[in-house]
């Protein structure tokens, strides 16, 4: 435990890392930190382009109805809407089931891609609504659009067989994506910049903590509680006409 002595200094068993020393060390290494950020960003951007394949996403929306279109039915009650909301999560699970994926893959002629298609389909439920958004993400925009279109054709009939007395109606058809969905080069580059700078800052911090050298009088006072009563001048850096401590080593010209 650190305690102050009678002379107002800390005891010799304490080793304090001065925050200002750390800040000074970071300031001295600012160019190194900036360089590390630039290198980290470049590596992250390059790695993203070389090792991460771009993906494309298309989606369609559908309305969940808990009642079939019975002839003569002209109104929808609040209980119908409440039941439809509760069915939305059930529909989402069915749309991502292997039986649904296999059925759509067979009709689309993509049987050899079933394992990949299982991870390509995602369903989200709009809060407080009976609307589902079905997304298909693949490395080929044409295949993604084709498979999503097949889902819009087979899903309503398949779901009506699984959940009796209900139906699903397509609102928006899938459209071929014109831009990449992922990866996000700007975000990954930013993460690389931050990671590079953080790494160098951590190295500087560790080196500063491990550096137990005494650099000046303040270090002696702060680390060991010693009072400096005198210093030895550095003769190598003293002025050639004499040091500030009374030792003159300059040569005198005879007049």
Coordinates of C-alpha atoms in Angstrom, one line a residue:
X1 CA 0.0 0.0 0.0
X2 CA 1.4 3.4 -0.9
X3 CA 1.8 5.8 1.9
X4 CA 3.3 9.3 2.2
X5 CA 6.3 9.8 4.5
X6 CA 7.0 12.7 6.7
X7 CA 9.0 14.5 3.9
X8 CA 5.9 14.5 1.7
X9 CA 7.2 11.8 -0.7
X10 CA 6.0 8.3 -1.5
X11 CA 7.6 5.3 0.2
X12 CA 10.3 3.4 -1.5
X13 CA 8.2 0.2 -2.0
X14 CA 5.8 1.9 -4.4
X15 CA 6.3 2.2 -8.1
X16 CA 4.0 4.7 -9.7
X17 CA 3.5 5.1 -13.4
X18 CA 3.0 8.8 -14.0
X19 CA 0.1 9.4 -16.3
X20 CA 1.9 12.3 -17.8
X21 CA 4.9 10.2 -18.6
X22 CA 2.6 7.9 -20.5
X23 CA 1.0 10.8 -22.4
X24 CA 4.5 12.1 -23.2
X25 CA 5.5 8.7 -24.5
X26 CA 2.4 8.6 -26.7
X27 CA 3.1 12.1 -28.0
X28 CA 6.6 11.1 -28.9
X29 CA 5.3 8.1 -30.8
X30 CA 2.5 9.9 -32.5
X31 CA 4.0 9.4 -36.0
X32 CA 4.5 5.8 -35.3
X33 CA 0.9 5.5 -34.1
X34 CA -0.4 7.2 -37.3
X35 CA 1.8 5.0 -39.5
X36 CA 0.5 1.9 -37.7
X37 CA -3.1 3.1 -38.4
X38 CA -2.4 3.6 -42.1
X39 CA -0.7 0.2 -42.4
X40 CA -3.5 -1.5 -40.4
X41 CA -6.2 0.1 -42.7
X42 CA -4.3 -0.9 -45.9
X43 CA -3.9 -4.5 -44.7
X44 CA -7.6 -4.7 -43.7
X45 CA -8.7 -3.4 -47.0
X46 CA -6.4 -5.6 -49.0
X47 CA -7.3 -8.7 -46.9
X48 CA -11.0 -8.0 -47.4
X49 CA -10.5 -7.8 -51.2
X50 CA -8.4 -10.9 -51.4
X51 CA -10.0 -13.3 -48.9
X52 CA -13.6 -12.3 -48.6
X53 CA -15.9 -13.0 -51.6
X54 CA -18.5 -10.3 -52.3
X55 CA -22.1 -11.2 -51.7
X56 CA -25.4 -9.9 -53.2
X57 CA -28.8 -9.8 -51.5
X58 CA -32.3 -9.7 -52.8
X59 CA -35.5 -9.9 -50.9
X60 CA -39.3 -10.0 -51.1
X61 CA -42.0 -9.2 -48.6
X62 CA -45.1 -11.2 -47.8
X63 CA -48.3 -10.7 -45.8
X64 CA -49.3 -13.4 -43.3
X65 CA -53.0 -14.2 -43.0
X66 CA -54.4 -16.6 -40.5
X67 CA -57.5 -17.3 -42.5
X68 CA -58.1 -18.6 -46.0
X69 CA -60.0 -16.5 -48.5
X70 CA -63.5 -17.8 -47.8
X71 CA -66.2 -16.8 -50.1
X72 CA -68.5 -14.2 -48.6
X73 CA -65.9 -13.0 -46.1
X74 CA -65.6 -9.2 -46.3
X75 CA -64.0 -8.2 -43.0
X76 CA -61.0 -8.9 -40.8
X77 CA -61.4 -8.8 -37.1
X78 CA -58.8 -7.8 -34.5
X79 CA -58.5 -11.4 -33.4
X80 CA -57.6 -12.3 -36.9
X81 CA -54.8 -9.7 -36.9
X82 CA -53.5 -10.9 -33.5
X83 CA -53.4 -14.5 -34.7
X84 CA -51.6 -13.5 -37.9
X85 CA -48.9 -11.7 -35.8
X86 CA -48.4 -14.9 -33.7
X87 CA -48.1 -16.9 -36.9
X88 CA -45.4 -14.7 -38.4
X89 CA -42.6 -16.4 -36.4
X90 CA -44.0 -19.8 -37.3
X91 CA -43.9 -18.8 -40.9
X92 CA -40.4 -17.6 -40.6
X93 CA -39.2 -20.9 -39.2
X94 CA -41.0 -22.8 -42.0
X95 CA -39.4 -20.7 -44.7
X96 CA -35.9 -21.5 -43.4
X97 CA -36.6 -25.2 -42.8
X98 CA -34.7 -27.8 -44.8
X99 CA -37.9 -29.2 -46.4
X100 CA -38.7 -25.7 -47.7
X101 CA -35.2 -25.1 -49.0
X102 CA -35.0 -28.6 -50.6
X103 CA -38.4 -28.0 -52.4
X104 CA -37.3 -24.6 -53.7
X105 CA -33.8 -25.9 -54.7
X106 CA -35.4 -28.8 -56.6
X107 CA -37.7 -26.6 -58.6
X108 CA -34.9 -24.1 -59.3
X109 CA -32.5 -26.9 -60.4
X110 CA -30.1 -26.1 -57.6
X111 CA -30.0 -29.5 -55.8
X112 CA -26.2 -29.5 -55.7
X113 CA -26.3 -26.2 -53.7
X114 CA -28.7 -27.2 -50.9
X115 CA -26.1 -26.8 -48.1
X116 CA -25.2 -23.3 -49.3
X117 CA -28.9 -22.3 -49.8
X118 CA -29.7 -23.2 -46.2
X119 CA -27.4 -20.5 -45.0
X120 CA -28.4 -18.1 -47.8
X121 CA -32.1 -17.6 -46.7
X122 CA -33.0 -15.3 -43.8
X123 CA -36.4 -14.1 -42.6
X124 CA -37.2 -11.1 -40.5
X125 CA -40.6 -10.1 -39.0
X126 CA -41.6 -6.5 -39.0
X127 CA -42.5 -5.4 -35.4
X128 CA -46.2 -5.2 -34.7
X129 CA -47.2 -6.2 -38.2
X130 CA -48.1 -9.3 -40.2
X131 CA -45.4 -8.7 -42.8
X132 CA -42.3 -10.9 -43.4
X133 CA -39.2 -10.0 -45.3
X134 CA -37.4 -12.9 -46.9
X135 CA -33.8 -12.3 -48.0
X136 CA -31.5 -14.4 -50.1
X137 CA -27.8 -13.7 -50.0
X138 CA -25.4 -15.4 -52.4
X139 CA -22.1 -14.7 -54.2
X140 CA -24.0 -14.7 -57.6
X141 CA -26.7 -12.0 -58.0
X142 CA -28.5 -13.9 -60.7
X143 CA -28.7 -17.1 -58.7
X144 CA -29.9 -15.2 -55.6
X145 CA -32.7 -13.6 -57.6
X146 CA -33.6 -16.9 -59.3
X147 CA -33.9 -18.7 -56.0
X148 CA -35.8 -15.9 -54.3
X149 CA -38.3 -15.9 -57.2
X150 CA -38.8 -19.7 -56.8
X151 CA -39.5 -19.2 -53.1
X152 CA -42.3 -16.7 -53.9
X153 CA -43.8 -19.4 -56.1
X154 CA -43.6 -22.5 -53.8
X155 CA -43.7 -20.9 -50.3
X156 CA -47.4 -19.8 -50.2
X157 CA -48.7 -23.2 -51.3
X158 CA -46.3 -25.1 -49.1
X159 CA -47.1 -23.1 -46.0
X160 CA -50.9 -23.3 -46.5
X161 CA -50.5 -27.1 -46.3
X162 CA -48.4 -27.0 -43.1
X163 CA -50.6 -24.4 -41.3
X164 CA -54.2 -25.1 -42.0
X165 CA -56.5 -22.2 -42.3
X166 CA -53.8 -19.7 -43.2
X167 CA -52.1 -18.2 -46.2
X168 CA -49.2 -16.1 -47.3
X169 CA -49.5 -13.5 -50.0
X170 CA -46.5 -11.9 -51.8
X171 CA -46.3 -8.1 -51.6
X172 CA -43.1 -7.2 -53.3
X173 CA -41.3 -9.4 -55.8
X174 CA -37.5 -9.9 -55.6
X175 CA -35.4 -7.6 -57.7
X176 CA -31.9 -8.4 -59.1
X177 CA -29.4 -6.6 -56.8
X178 CA -27.2 -4.0 -58.6
X179 CA -24.7 -3.5 -55.8
X180 CA -22.7 -5.6 -53.3
X181 CA -24.3 -6.4 -50.0
X182 CA -21.0 -7.4 -48.3
X183 CA -18.2 -6.9 -47.4
X184 CA -18.2 -3.3 -46.3
X185 CA -14.8 -2.1 -47.4
X186 CA -15.0 1.2 -45.6
X187 CA -16.0 -0.3 -42.3
X188 CA -13.3 -3.0 -42.5
X189 CA -10.7 -0.4 -43.4
X190 CA -11.8 1.7 -40.4
X191 CA -11.5 -1.3 -38.1
X192 CA -8.0 -1.9 -39.4
X193 CA -7.0 1.7 -38.7
X194 CA -8.3 1.6 -35.2
X195 CA -6.7 -1.9 -34.5
X196 CA -3.3 -0.8 -35.8
X197 CA -3.3 2.4 -33.7
X198 CA -4.5 0.6 -30.6
X199 CA -1.8 -2.1 -31.0
X200 CA 1.0 0.5 -31.1
X201 CA -0.5 2.4 -28.2
X202 CA -0.6 -0.8 -26.2
X203 CA 3.1 -1.6 -27.1
X204 CA 4.1 1.9 -26.0
X205 CA 2.2 1.5 -22.8
X206 CA 3.9 -1.8 -22.0
X207 CA 7.3 -0.5 -22.8
X208 CA 6.7 2.5 -20.6
X209 CA 5.5 0.3 -17.7
X210 CA 8.6 -2.0 -18.0
X211 CA 11.0 0.9 -18.3
X212 CA 12.5 1.2 -14.8
X213 CA 15.3 3.5 -15.7
X214 CA 15.7 6.8 -13.7
X215 CA 15.6 9.6 -16.2
X216 CA 15.7 12.7 -14.0
X217 CA 15.4 14.1 -10.5
X218 CA 11.6 13.8 -10.6
X219 CA 12.0 10.0 -11.1
X220 CA 14.1 9.6 -8.0
X221 CA 11.6 11.6 -5.9
X222 CA 8.5 9.9 -7.3
X223 CA 9.9 6.3 -7.4
X224 CA 12.1 6.2 -4.3
X225 CA 11.2 9.2 -2.2
X226 CA 14.8 10.5 -2.4
X227 CA 15.7 14.2 -2.2
X228 CA 18.3 15.3 -4.8
X229 CA 20.9 17.6 -3.2
X230 CA 23.3 17.8 -6.2
X231 CA 23.9 16.6 -9.7
X232 CA 27.0 15.7 -11.7
X233 CA 27.2 17.7 -14.9
X234 CA 27.6 16.0 -18.3
X235 CA 31.1 17.2 -19.4
X236 CA 30.6 15.9 -22.9
X237 CA 27.7 18.3 -23.4
X238 CA 29.0 21.2 -21.4
X239 CA 29.8 24.4 -23.1
X240 CA 33.4 24.5 -24.3
X241 CA 33.9 27.8 -22.6
X242 CA 32.9 26.5 -19.3
X243 CA 30.0 24.6 -17.6
X244 CA 27.4 26.0 -15.3
X245 CA 29.0 24.2 -12.4
X246 CA 32.3 26.3 -12.4
X247 CA 34.5 23.9 -14.3
X248 CA 36.1 25.7 -17.2
X249 CA 37.7 23.8 -20.0
X250 CA 37.9 26.4 -22.7
X251 CA 41.3 27.6 -24.1
X252 CA 42.5 31.2 -23.6
X253 CA 44.2 33.1 -26.3
X254 CA 47.2 35.0 -25.3
X255 CA 47.0 38.6 -26.2

